[in-house]
XYZ file of C-alpha atoms in Angstrom:
782
model
C 25.078 -13.325 -141.142
C 24.878 -15.116 -137.795
C 25.804 -13.350 -134.610
C 26.469 -14.517 -131.107
C 24.342 -12.662 -128.576
C 24.282 -12.651 -124.825
C 21.412 -11.836 -122.510
C 22.206 -10.080 -119.265
C 20.102 -8.987 -116.333
C 19.514 -5.206 -116.140
C 21.061 -3.065 -113.455
C 18.116 -1.615 -111.568
C 18.439 1.846 -110.053
C 14.909 2.052 -108.651
C 12.148 -0.519 -108.339
C 8.958 -1.215 -106.418
C 6.206 -3.822 -106.440
C 2.568 -2.806 -106.246
C 0.566 -5.090 -104.028
C -2.278 -5.456 -106.570
C -0.583 -4.182 -109.711
C 2.661 -4.970 -111.502
C 6.301 -4.386 -110.677
C 7.841 -1.290 -112.210
C 11.547 -0.468 -112.439
C 13.817 2.181 -113.910
C 17.261 1.715 -115.476
C 19.740 4.218 -116.931
C 21.002 2.311 -119.980
C 23.663 4.801 -121.104
C 24.981 8.124 -119.835
C 27.531 10.325 -121.586
C 27.391 13.463 -119.414
C 25.496 15.774 -121.756
C 22.660 13.276 -122.147
C 21.416 9.819 -121.249
C 19.096 6.968 -122.222
C 16.788 5.350 -119.698
C 14.000 2.827 -119.628
C 11.034 1.953 -117.441
C 10.024 -1.719 -117.317
C 6.569 -2.944 -116.296
C 6.244 -6.630 -115.396
C 2.711 -7.959 -114.956
C 3.215 -10.450 -112.155
C -0.441 -10.298 -111.083
C -3.246 -12.703 -111.886
C -4.944 -10.705 -114.670
C -4.139 -8.609 -117.734
C -3.492 -4.870 -117.356
C -5.297 -2.657 -119.877
C -4.689 0.969 -120.882
C -1.934 1.523 -118.359
C -0.257 4.787 -117.404
C 3.007 5.392 -115.603
C 3.596 8.664 -113.766
C 6.738 9.953 -112.107
C 8.770 13.042 -111.223
C 12.104 13.360 -113.003
C 14.485 16.350 -113.026
C 16.174 15.771 -116.437
C 14.202 16.784 -119.544
C 12.948 13.881 -121.663
C 13.319 14.790 -125.341
C 12.498 11.486 -127.076
C 10.512 8.384 -126.148
C 9.749 5.016 -127.729
C 7.319 2.176 -126.960
C 5.145 4.767 -125.205
C 3.848 8.350 -125.421
C 4.023 11.266 -122.995
C 0.345 12.052 -122.371
C 1.020 15.011 -120.075
C 3.897 16.941 -118.566
C 3.766 19.575 -115.865
C 7.219 20.804 -115.014
C 9.163 17.727 -113.912
C 6.039 15.548 -113.568
C 5.457 13.110 -116.441
C 2.559 10.825 -117.316
C 3.342 8.188 -119.929
C 0.777 6.040 -121.712
C 1.057 3.046 -124.048
C 1.855 2.955 -127.729
C -0.797 1.527 -130.046
C 0.578 -2.017 -129.789
C 1.261 -2.448 -126.055
C -1.835 -1.062 -124.300
C -2.550 -4.534 -122.894
C 0.010 -6.329 -120.755
C -0.921 -10.032 -120.435
C -0.191 -11.943 -117.262
C 3.518 -12.693 -117.021
C 4.406 -10.243 -119.808
C 6.719 -7.247 -119.811
C 6.579 -3.808 -121.438
C 9.642 -1.580 -121.670
C 9.408 2.160 -122.395
C 12.657 3.788 -123.493
C 13.510 7.450 -123.583
C 16.380 9.850 -124.066
C 17.000 13.086 -122.247
C 19.391 15.693 -120.964
C 21.427 16.538 -119.035
C 23.238 13.319 -118.188
C 25.098 12.298 -115.026
C 21.832 10.856 -113.735
C 22.250 9.954 -110.066
C 18.628 10.212 -108.893
C 16.102 7.916 -110.593
C 12.486 8.973 -111.245
C 10.680 9.693 -107.983
C 7.068 8.820 -107.044
C 7.027 6.183 -109.762
C 3.503 4.764 -110.009
C 1.418 2.581 -112.290
C -2.199 3.622 -112.872
C -1.874 6.095 -110.021
C -0.960 3.524 -107.367
C 2.262 3.661 -105.379
C 3.570 0.866 -103.266
C 3.327 1.027 -99.489
C 6.645 -0.132 -98.134
C 6.570 -2.431 -95.126
C 7.819 -1.037 -91.825
C 11.593 -1.128 -91.627
C 13.144 -4.026 -89.704
C 14.934 -3.270 -86.463
C 18.478 -2.100 -87.051
C 21.094 -4.858 -86.951
C 23.824 -4.760 -84.343
C 26.766 -2.671 -85.491
C 29.240 -4.796 -87.519
C 32.707 -5.397 -86.245
C 35.677 -3.945 -88.095
C 37.146 -6.285 -90.751
C 40.855 -5.911 -90.101
C 41.750 -8.480 -92.751
C 40.599 -6.451 -95.778
C 42.206 -3.232 -97.002
C 40.926 -1.258 -99.986
C 42.938 1.329 -101.921
C 41.483 3.799 -104.443
C 44.313 4.542 -106.877
C 43.792 7.199 -109.536
C 45.242 6.088 -112.885
C 44.447 9.102 -115.063
C 42.565 12.374 -115.463
C 40.999 14.101 -118.459
C 38.588 16.953 -119.028
C 35.470 16.082 -117.060
C 36.535 12.643 -115.920
C 39.081 10.274 -114.408
C 40.166 6.650 -114.267
C 40.935 4.700 -111.109
C 41.473 1.244 -109.647
C 39.937 -0.313 -106.564
C 42.585 -2.638 -105.159
C 41.179 -5.098 -102.595
C 43.835 -6.812 -100.496
C 43.239 -9.842 -98.278
C 45.641 -9.526 -95.364
C 44.008 -12.356 -93.453
C 44.972 -15.997 -93.068
C 41.977 -17.485 -94.944
C 40.696 -17.055 -98.462
C 37.649 -14.945 -99.358
C 35.089 -16.530 -101.663
C 32.542 -14.219 -103.310
C 32.607 -10.640 -102.114
C 30.631 -7.418 -102.075
C 32.333 -4.066 -101.569
C 30.129 -1.060 -100.773
C 31.034 2.554 -100.103
C 29.765 6.092 -100.470
C 31.094 7.896 -103.517
C 30.833 11.617 -104.282
C 30.692 11.193 -108.054
C 29.250 9.127 -110.871
C 30.856 5.862 -111.961
C 30.364 5.716 -115.746
C 31.980 2.322 -116.406
C 33.547 -0.458 -114.374
C 35.378 -3.673 -115.273
C 36.447 -6.807 -113.402
C 33.273 -6.541 -111.321
C 29.582 -5.609 -111.303
C 28.398 -2.232 -110.037
C 25.185 -0.599 -108.885
C 24.996 3.054 -107.863
C 21.997 4.828 -106.374
C 22.821 8.380 -105.459
C 26.078 8.245 -103.537
C 25.680 4.590 -102.539
C 27.864 2.228 -104.580
C 27.945 -1.567 -104.424
C 30.509 -3.652 -106.315
C 30.391 -7.453 -106.516
C 32.973 -9.801 -107.947
C 33.022 -10.966 -111.539
C 32.799 -14.688 -112.276
C 36.589 -15.086 -112.339
C 37.759 -13.043 -109.316
C 35.406 -14.038 -106.524
C 38.179 -15.879 -104.699
C 40.887 -13.766 -103.021
C 43.512 -15.998 -101.462
C 45.169 -15.145 -98.184
C 47.868 -12.571 -98.880
C 46.468 -11.858 -102.351
C 44.528 -9.024 -103.882
C 42.270 -8.273 -106.833
C 41.857 -5.060 -108.835
C 38.656 -3.526 -110.190
C 39.017 -0.638 -112.643
C 36.499 2.128 -113.156
C 35.981 5.497 -114.826
C 33.904 8.383 -113.546
C 32.741 11.912 -114.172
C 34.180 14.858 -112.298
C 37.377 15.011 -110.257
C 38.605 12.307 -107.903
C 39.778 13.552 -104.512
C 40.864 11.965 -101.252
C 37.374 12.500 -99.814
C 35.493 11.069 -102.804
C 35.036 7.620 -101.209
C 34.089 6.783 -97.627
C 32.226 4.287 -95.393
C 33.889 1.197 -96.846
C 32.060 -2.098 -96.175
C 33.317 -5.518 -97.272
C 30.830 -8.407 -97.061
C 28.865 -6.372 -94.544
C 31.775 -5.455 -92.254
C 33.624 -2.112 -92.105
C 36.963 -2.085 -93.890
C 39.852 0.366 -94.139
C 40.087 2.540 -97.258
C 43.019 4.621 -98.512
C 43.459 6.957 -101.472
C 46.401 7.779 -103.738
C 47.041 9.650 -106.994
C 48.861 6.741 -108.582
C 52.157 7.532 -106.844
C 51.711 4.800 -104.257
C 52.220 1.326 -105.680
C 49.242 -0.872 -104.813
C 49.910 -4.450 -103.827
C 50.134 -6.752 -106.840
C 48.825 -10.282 -106.920
C 51.134 -12.995 -105.585
C 53.877 -13.883 -108.047
C 52.937 -11.063 -110.440
C 55.699 -10.101 -112.868
C 56.590 -6.422 -112.424
C 58.185 -4.501 -115.311
C 59.832 -1.655 -113.494
C 58.637 1.857 -114.317
C 56.327 0.552 -117.050
C 53.794 -0.530 -114.456
C 53.680 2.809 -112.598
C 51.825 1.271 -109.702
C 49.518 -1.094 -111.569
C 50.244 -3.747 -114.224
C 50.262 -2.085 -117.653
C 48.477 -3.652 -120.628
C 51.004 -2.127 -123.044
C 53.808 0.390 -123.241
C 55.532 2.526 -125.883
C 59.248 2.663 -126.727
C 61.395 4.449 -129.302
C 63.266 2.507 -131.947
C 66.451 1.092 -130.491
C 67.050 -0.534 -127.126
C 65.059 0.073 -123.944
C 65.571 -1.703 -120.611
C 63.250 -2.305 -117.686
C 63.817 -3.837 -114.242
C 61.941 -7.127 -113.946
C 60.949 -8.839 -110.737
C 58.212 -10.695 -108.910
C 55.809 -8.791 -106.700
C 56.453 -11.243 -103.867
C 59.949 -12.173 -102.775
C 61.231 -15.360 -104.250
C 63.597 -16.908 -106.761
C 62.627 -16.254 -110.359
C 63.864 -17.630 -113.665
C 62.415 -15.418 -116.398
C 62.051 -16.014 -120.120
C 60.522 -13.752 -122.759
C 59.083 -14.292 -126.233
C 57.984 -11.649 -128.766
C 55.121 -12.196 -131.221
C 56.710 -9.989 -133.902
C 60.245 -10.191 -135.271
C 60.426 -6.380 -135.483
C 60.477 -6.307 -131.670
C 63.289 -8.257 -130.037
C 63.114 -9.047 -126.324
C 65.629 -10.772 -124.068
C 66.849 -10.953 -120.473
C 70.085 -9.283 -119.448
C 71.171 -11.146 -116.379
C 68.226 -12.087 -114.191
C 66.782 -8.661 -113.352
C 66.657 -6.644 -116.592
C 64.284 -6.966 -119.536
C 65.791 -5.620 -122.762
C 63.434 -4.684 -125.584
C 64.702 -3.624 -129.024
C 62.388 -1.816 -131.413
C 63.799 -2.733 -134.825
C 61.035 -0.969 -136.785
C 57.829 0.916 -136.111
C 54.912 -1.308 -135.180
C 53.429 -3.470 -132.456
C 54.085 -6.752 -130.703
C 53.085 -8.764 -127.679
C 55.596 -9.985 -125.119
C 55.040 -13.229 -123.217
C 57.067 -13.053 -120.014
C 57.219 -16.247 -117.954
C 58.707 -17.187 -114.620
C 59.436 -20.904 -114.806
C 59.733 -21.207 -111.018
C 56.222 -20.018 -110.147
C 54.703 -20.783 -113.575
C 53.530 -17.163 -113.726
C 53.013 -15.708 -117.222
C 52.314 -12.139 -118.173
C 51.311 -10.745 -121.593
C 52.030 -7.111 -122.345
C 51.835 -5.163 -125.598
C 54.669 -3.060 -127.027
C 54.262 -0.113 -129.375
C 57.384 1.067 -131.242
C 57.506 4.652 -132.489
C 58.419 5.731 -135.998
C 62.014 6.829 -136.588
C 60.964 10.491 -136.214
C 59.405 9.793 -132.813
C 55.786 9.865 -133.948
C 53.434 7.045 -133.041
C 52.874 4.239 -135.548
C 49.622 4.106 -137.496
C 48.438 1.342 -139.771
C 51.301 -0.828 -141.107
C 53.019 0.439 -144.244
C 52.890 -3.062 -145.702
C 49.800 -5.013 -146.770
C 48.613 -6.102 -143.340
C 46.731 -9.215 -142.258
C 43.938 -9.448 -139.712
C 41.438 -11.913 -138.325
C 38.033 -12.061 -136.751
C 38.400 -12.765 -133.039
C 36.062 -12.826 -130.073
C 37.282 -12.361 -126.505
C 36.460 -15.977 -125.687
C 38.948 -18.064 -123.759
C 39.588 -20.241 -126.847
C 40.329 -17.276 -129.124
C 42.545 -15.537 -126.566
C 44.397 -18.772 -125.816
C 45.044 -19.170 -129.546
C 46.708 -15.756 -129.843
C 48.611 -16.190 -126.575
C 50.233 -19.389 -127.840
C 52.593 -17.382 -130.089
C 56.192 -18.423 -130.589
C 59.280 -16.347 -131.324
C 58.849 -16.419 -135.105
C 58.624 -19.555 -137.220
C 55.651 -21.424 -138.699
C 53.844 -21.944 -135.368
C 53.854 -18.263 -134.455
C 50.487 -16.449 -134.204
C 51.344 -12.999 -135.567
C 48.674 -10.835 -137.246
C 48.317 -7.059 -137.394
C 44.616 -6.531 -136.654
C 41.667 -8.359 -135.213
C 38.013 -7.459 -135.626
C 34.713 -8.009 -133.899
C 31.107 -7.009 -134.544
C 29.468 -4.225 -132.565
C 25.925 -5.008 -133.657
C 22.384 -5.666 -132.481
C 21.031 -2.118 -132.562
C 20.977 0.623 -129.927
C 18.348 -0.887 -127.587
C 19.416 -4.464 -126.825
C 22.598 -4.667 -128.858
C 26.308 -5.085 -128.230
C 26.567 -2.567 -125.398
C 24.157 -4.627 -123.241
C 26.009 -7.945 -123.682
C 28.043 -7.740 -120.510
C 28.080 -6.702 -116.908
C 28.879 -3.057 -117.677
C 27.392 -0.909 -120.428
C 29.752 -1.124 -123.406
C 32.358 -3.424 -121.884
C 32.348 -5.587 -125.043
C 34.241 -2.737 -126.731
C 36.265 -1.762 -123.654
C 37.612 -5.255 -123.071
C 38.256 -5.805 -126.764
C 40.515 -2.780 -127.063
C 42.424 -3.756 -123.927
C 42.984 -7.335 -125.028
C 44.032 -6.160 -128.505
C 46.619 -3.793 -127.040
C 47.941 -6.548 -124.803
C 48.232 -8.834 -127.848
C 50.023 -6.178 -129.909
C 47.165 -5.857 -132.440
C 45.054 -3.008 -133.809
C 41.392 -3.466 -132.796
C 38.776 -3.099 -135.536
C 35.024 -2.851 -134.992
C 32.471 -3.759 -137.630
C 29.848 -1.233 -136.550
C 26.491 -2.662 -137.651
C 23.551 -1.044 -135.855
C 21.147 0.427 -138.393
C 19.592 -3.060 -138.361
C 19.055 -4.761 -135.011
C 17.788 -8.346 -134.797
C 18.002 -8.950 -138.540
C 19.191 -7.267 -141.715
C 17.066 -6.361 -144.730
C 16.144 -3.439 -146.935
C 12.815 -3.166 -145.127
C 14.321 -3.241 -141.621
C 16.906 -0.625 -142.523
C 14.313 1.588 -144.200
C 12.013 1.437 -141.165
C 14.808 2.287 -138.743
C 16.204 5.285 -140.604
C 12.636 6.667 -140.774
C 12.191 6.384 -136.993
C 13.531 9.493 -135.162
C 13.590 7.721 -131.787
C 15.564 4.794 -133.189
C 18.049 7.092 -134.908
C 18.428 9.217 -131.768
C 19.348 6.075 -129.856
C 21.629 5.072 -132.750
C 23.678 8.270 -132.503
C 23.881 7.972 -128.722
C 25.153 4.422 -129.180
C 27.739 5.678 -131.665
C 28.897 8.311 -129.183
C 29.188 5.647 -126.470
C 31.490 3.708 -128.816
C 33.623 6.786 -129.461
C 33.782 7.601 -125.740
C 35.093 4.109 -125.037
C 37.662 4.419 -127.829
C 38.843 7.772 -126.453
C 39.080 6.307 -122.980
C 40.980 3.170 -123.950
C 42.972 4.283 -127.000
C 43.230 8.088 -127.007
C 46.366 8.247 -129.153
C 46.361 4.971 -131.061
C 44.537 3.568 -134.073
C 41.168 1.876 -133.691
C 39.470 0.751 -136.917
C 35.759 0.945 -137.751
C 34.041 -0.632 -140.765
C 30.665 1.063 -141.016
C 27.229 -0.445 -141.588
C 27.814 -3.409 -143.908
C 25.068 -3.995 -146.502
C 23.044 -0.871 -145.581
C 23.867 1.178 -148.668
C 23.973 -1.983 -150.776
C 20.336 -2.744 -149.956
C 19.350 0.800 -150.938
C 21.293 0.647 -154.191
C 19.738 -2.697 -155.049
C 16.128 -2.035 -154.045
C 15.249 1.654 -153.759
C 15.662 2.839 -157.335
C 16.745 6.210 -155.893
C 20.006 7.941 -155.052
C 20.820 8.271 -151.381
C 20.147 12.019 -151.577
C 16.492 11.288 -152.419
C 15.832 8.720 -149.654
C 14.461 10.174 -146.403
C 16.296 9.504 -143.128
C 15.882 11.082 -139.718
C 19.340 12.638 -139.694
C 18.119 15.466 -137.431
C 18.139 12.917 -134.606
C 21.878 13.557 -134.323
C 20.927 16.968 -132.859
C 17.924 15.936 -130.739
C 20.033 13.120 -129.285
C 22.504 15.673 -127.971
C 25.407 14.173 -129.939
C 25.730 17.254 -132.174
C 24.541 20.804 -131.542
C 22.312 22.535 -134.040
C 23.736 25.890 -135.081
C 27.217 24.904 -133.912
C 27.871 21.732 -135.888
C 27.073 21.554 -139.626
C 23.481 21.119 -140.814
C 22.989 17.711 -142.437
C 19.855 17.034 -144.510
C 17.208 14.468 -143.565
C 18.347 12.060 -146.267
C 20.509 8.955 -146.361
C 23.308 11.058 -147.833
C 22.945 13.459 -144.906
C 22.923 10.522 -142.483
C 26.191 9.126 -143.875
C 27.794 12.562 -143.702
C 26.599 13.047 -140.103
C 28.049 9.677 -139.039
C 31.413 10.456 -140.645
C 31.502 13.953 -139.146
C 30.638 12.656 -135.671
C 33.456 10.099 -135.731
C 36.024 12.628 -136.921
C 34.854 15.262 -134.430
C 35.017 13.093 -131.325
C 37.682 10.510 -132.231
C 40.098 11.652 -134.952
C 42.353 8.680 -134.205
C 39.694 6.293 -135.578
C 40.541 4.756 -138.953
C 37.082 4.371 -140.500
C 35.375 3.634 -143.787
C 32.189 2.265 -145.335
C 31.647 -1.197 -146.741
C 30.619 -1.645 -150.373
C 28.864 -4.671 -151.833
C 29.639 -6.845 -154.841
C 25.901 -7.390 -155.252
C 24.775 -3.724 -155.091
C 23.568 -3.625 -158.722
C 21.551 -2.094 -160.332
C 23.095 1.017 -158.792
C 24.424 1.945 -162.212
C 21.347 0.970 -164.155
C 22.674 -2.377 -165.372
C 24.196 -1.325 -168.671
C 24.998 -5.023 -168.905
C 22.918 -7.312 -166.653
C 24.870 -9.060 -163.936
C 24.544 -12.872 -164.093
C 22.709 -14.791 -161.389
C 26.013 -15.924 -159.854
C 27.104 -12.332 -159.377
C 29.399 -9.729 -160.880
C 32.572 -11.805 -160.421
C 31.155 -14.350 -162.888
C 30.854 -11.831 -165.764
C 33.811 -13.549 -167.436
C 31.895 -16.848 -167.588
C 29.793 -15.365 -170.400
C 31.934 -12.603 -171.891
C 35.436 -14.021 -171.606
C 38.352 -12.589 -169.648
C 39.029 -9.335 -171.498
C 35.443 -8.220 -172.138
C 34.170 -9.648 -168.843
C 36.724 -7.743 -166.743
C 35.931 -4.569 -168.667
C 32.252 -5.055 -167.769
C 33.138 -5.794 -164.122
C 35.079 -2.523 -163.920
C 32.205 -0.677 -165.587
C 29.605 -2.004 -163.157
C 31.976 -1.586 -160.172
C 32.393 2.062 -161.147
C 28.621 2.553 -161.158
C 28.282 0.865 -157.756
C 31.150 2.890 -156.304
C 29.691 6.142 -157.614
C 26.422 5.353 -155.826
C 28.338 5.086 -152.555
C 30.314 8.258 -153.282
C 27.072 10.153 -153.913
C 25.828 8.748 -150.596
C 28.666 10.579 -148.819
C 31.059 7.785 -147.901
C 34.124 9.906 -148.745
C 33.120 12.850 -146.544
C 34.204 13.816 -143.055
C 37.665 12.303 -143.062
C 36.858 8.725 -144.155
C 40.113 6.788 -144.489
C 39.217 3.751 -146.641
C 36.490 1.796 -148.392
C 35.968 -1.919 -147.877
C 34.397 -4.950 -149.489
C 33.762 -8.367 -147.998
C 33.263 -11.878 -149.315
C 30.411 -14.259 -148.603
C 30.878 -16.320 -145.442
C 32.112 -19.495 -147.109
C 33.070 -20.827 -150.532
C 32.122 -24.489 -150.831
C 29.385 -24.832 -148.218
C 25.858 -23.783 -147.383
C 23.146 -24.335 -149.983
C 25.743 -25.389 -152.549
C 26.256 -28.910 -151.237
C 27.802 -29.963 -154.564
C 30.302 -27.082 -154.745
C 33.247 -29.126 -153.514
C 32.684 -31.815 -156.140
C 31.694 -29.477 -158.975
C 33.159 -26.050 -158.215
C 32.710 -24.857 -161.818
C 28.952 -24.814 -161.203
C 29.232 -22.991 -157.873
C 28.667 -19.326 -157.018
C 31.356 -18.783 -154.386
C 34.049 -21.473 -154.727
C 36.203 -19.377 -157.068
C 39.180 -20.365 -159.179
C 42.162 -18.094 -159.816
C 40.491 -16.226 -162.711
C 37.464 -15.351 -160.556
C 39.648 -14.137 -157.696
C 41.454 -11.865 -160.145
C 37.998 -10.562 -161.142
C 37.406 -9.779 -157.471
C 40.608 -7.719 -157.462
C 39.350 -5.887 -160.561
C 36.317 -4.846 -158.483
C 38.546 -3.797 -155.558
C 40.928 -1.871 -157.809
C 37.978 -0.032 -159.371
C 36.834 0.983 -155.892
C 40.350 2.253 -155.199
C 40.829 4.222 -158.416
C 37.317 5.709 -158.294
C 37.398 6.785 -154.623
C 41.153 7.535 -154.417
C 41.048 5.725 -151.071
C 42.729 2.484 -149.998
C 40.661 -0.710 -149.825
C 40.255 -3.177 -146.968
C 39.139 -6.723 -147.760
C 37.412 -8.320 -144.789
C 35.500 -11.434 -143.841
C 37.398 -13.587 -146.334
C 36.868 -17.298 -145.578
C 39.592 -19.262 -143.771
C 39.512 -22.761 -145.269
C 41.762 -23.949 -148.091
C 41.631 -26.176 -151.168
C 42.162 -29.877 -150.396
C 44.712 -31.563 -150.541
C 47.426 -29.119 -149.460
C 51.013 -30.259 -149.931
C 52.312 -27.774 -147.377
C 54.196 -29.225 -144.427
C 52.183 -29.143 -141.207
C 54.601 -27.973 -138.493
C 52.171 -29.080 -135.796
C 52.199 -32.757 -136.824
C 55.195 -33.126 -139.108
C 52.984 -34.446 -141.931
C 50.518 -32.773 -144.281
C 47.535 -30.721 -143.195
C 44.320 -32.693 -142.664
C 41.696 -32.851 -145.392
C 38.642 -30.674 -144.782
C 35.483 -32.793 -144.775
C 33.181 -30.130 -146.278
C 30.849 -30.528 -143.341
C 29.867 -27.898 -140.786
C 32.881 -25.662 -139.878
C 35.231 -27.808 -141.992
C 34.520 -26.377 -145.441
C 36.931 -25.847 -148.292
C 37.592 -22.227 -149.279
C 39.815 -20.884 -152.035
C 40.380 -17.346 -150.699
C 43.402 -18.095 -148.474
C 44.907 -20.356 -151.135
C 44.700 -17.493 -153.656
C 46.086 -14.735 -151.438
C 48.633 -16.693 -149.398
C 49.599 -19.342 -151.966
C 49.731 -23.140 -151.841
C 50.421 -26.293 -153.790
C 47.589 -28.813 -153.753
C 46.473 -31.984 -155.490
C 43.116 -32.740 -157.033
C 41.619 -34.685 -159.927
C 38.879 -34.705 -162.570
C 36.551 -31.717 -162.861
C 38.192 -30.086 -159.852
C 41.618 -30.255 -161.481
C 40.271 -28.748 -164.699
C 38.554 -25.921 -162.819
C 41.351 -24.963 -160.436
C 44.082 -25.190 -163.085
C 42.108 -22.907 -165.447
C 44.139 -19.806 -166.220
C 42.431 -17.879 -169.010
C 43.935 -14.651 -167.669
C 47.493 -15.936 -168.153
C 48.476 -15.464 -164.500
C 52.168 -16.435 -164.150
C 51.535 -17.469 -160.547
C 49.359 -20.425 -161.576
C 51.060 -23.623 -162.688
C 50.092 -27.240 -163.307
C 53.034 -29.308 -162.157
C 52.074 -32.500 -163.916
C 49.827 -35.292 -162.781
C 47.227 -33.907 -160.415
C 49.276 -31.127 -158.754
C 48.536 -27.392 -159.019
C 50.380 -24.410 -157.557
C 48.841 -21.025 -156.881
C 51.511 -18.546 -155.889
C 50.841 -15.865 -153.309
C 48.787 -12.951 -154.679
C 49.478 -10.504 -151.863
C 51.456 -8.302 -154.286
C 48.496 -8.347 -156.724
C 46.215 -7.207 -153.889
C 48.601 -4.397 -152.947
C 48.774 -3.298 -156.582
C 44.966 -3.141 -156.604
C 45.027 -0.621 -153.738
C 44.384 -3.054 -150.888
C 46.043 -2.117 -147.572
C 44.669 -4.878 -145.328
C 43.151 -8.336 -145.745
C 41.159 -9.515 -142.752
C 40.071 -13.137 -142.741
C 37.294 -14.612 -140.652
C 34.282 -16.879 -140.498
C 31.238 -14.940 -141.709
C 28.492 -17.350 -140.664
C 28.216 -20.072 -138.069
C 28.974 -22.922 -140.481
C 32.200 -21.304 -141.739
C 35.611 -22.849 -141.260
C 37.411 -21.143 -138.389
C 41.081 -20.228 -138.684
C 41.473 -19.476 -134.969
C 40.386 -21.069 -131.706
C 41.560 -23.912 -129.511
C 41.900 -25.669 -131.858
C 40.920 -23.943 -135.137
C 38.700 -26.065 -137.354
C 41.015 -25.690 -140.379
C 43.814 -27.625 -138.641
C 46.073 -24.526 -138.395
C 46.540 -24.243 -142.193
C 45.538 -20.568 -142.361
C 47.670 -19.270 -139.502
C 50.648 -21.273 -140.791
C 50.251 -19.695 -144.242
C 50.022 -16.217 -142.701
C 53.320 -16.744 -140.870
C 54.879 -17.642 -144.225
C 53.870 -14.212 -145.551
C 55.502 -12.067 -142.854
C 59.182 -12.567 -143.767
C 58.366 -11.134 -147.222
C 55.685 -8.518 -146.553
C 54.500 -6.415 -149.490
C 54.402 -2.621 -149.247
C 51.036 -1.163 -150.215
C 50.455 1.906 -152.361
């Protein structure tokens, strides 16, 4: 697998530079109230190596785990930390980071008297005080509370520019009697009560008469006296407070949807089935000519006159509305959630749903936002997924300006787009995946403590952003598959530091269940933790086609994998052997605990592409390939999925299915009026047969390719040779539903894969066009 990673600068809470030593800094990397993770970083910016270093400091919270260092002494709140065996020497220009976890959380005061090798810095004398700044009468700041929950709150900082000139790049500082736990649309530092917020890359400019909004969450209770001493770009500014009852100023030409907004633009709203109406207007006076488009035909939206938006929920589900004012060229996207007929909230779709991989890049978001009101150029799907990966130290939660905002932003954008967000949670490995990496990490109590704290951070974000709506999680791809393939032991016999779930503070020993220090105990603890903190999460574990010899290989699997069993044994016997081996693999996962703790599904993926990679000849000679499957082999894949379903009694999700198609498609291309372009079988333009099998197509080919793709030893009535060089594969969505599949999520698995989304997608829009052809005739799942 290939993953996109970002490197961000840390948010320093305390730092000093020793005149003859190195610079040392402290950072709180995560804080969930009952506990926290922190790290101390030593940078050797001197002229010589540092040997056998020690760091000492005073710190009120108790440190209960540490990595990349050892606590050599502790007296009350005074700690002395020395090196691990591998980092006792810090070469010139090098950095050492010591991480630790502790309790309680809500850390507002960093370690005091922080010193390296017993030497503190001597700060220079303070400069003379500057002249008092003049009041900035052009800037007004409002703190608007948006929600409260047990132990915390949500709020917006609305910054309005009442002046006659634009502001470019800004810093807002104030005193705050509380702890800001997350912030978006800006960058935050907090030391004690002092808070500083700077603009994000996209909202540094505030035009005259305009405003910008920064959202944040915090611990405790927000009151009118929580914030004071407002400073904007170094000058005092006015600050007001409201409990959400006072409407803050909206940006110029914002589209306001009546009571839906409740003082701030809503990302989504919920309606009953039937007709609902909302006043619609611009935030600034002016003539408006509105239009509205829905991404889903089950939600109808129209304008009644010029001032009323009418939304009809025709069935339970979700949609996105694109509301546009043609006069000001202002467009707003807002999600709609339609309740079930009995008034309950919708869950996963009752039909076989379709999803896609999707980052929050501008290209991916622009792709989804280009939806039409039905038809072949619409962009409707039910779910979208993203990886939360990279491990608990430098992984997904550090790839942004605010801890965890990769997940926060993803949920918000998904709601706005009318989609269910799914996370592929993949953090037992970190920089790479292997049996050896996974085995080392589950044996490391510090790593697993950080892992569980990272999992709780994810659940906290889900509860904050989607407290009553579905969020999907596919857990730890390949982890159990590596164990099944390499360990020779059941999961109950493989040691894992499950007790870290208690030492991390995520669960409480003696209150929560006792889980054994085995892989089976680890799986059970993960499932229990998700269900305890976030029961709305729809989660399950991934299984692997290649996880043999979990069942002891009663019949050896061929080198091309289990799906190719029929190559040797024929259709009837081969599929019997596939089911037999799939049962053994599934039972290994069941014994590992994947069905415990409220798990909702099991999943299986597909390799990242079909006709590419090392198999350069696959496109020309697919019969000799491993992954470029014909119809018979795809039916074998469904045999594996159906065995998972019948053995676990849980539904199955197929994910990471490639997005290309078999050349040369005869489908009409609604974007050009001709046929879809031929894929070149080069980087990101590779043929795949997965979408052709599931969604159906008619295509032309010749020679060995024609023989291979027209093969139908299983007697599938949906496969037909139409004479000459033309082949039709009908849609197999009903076959997938009959096999127990409830969702099929497509997406590029590696960097070279064909991409079905983007601006533009590298498949020439074939995949998304085929998906739109499925929706008028959706198939109910079991």
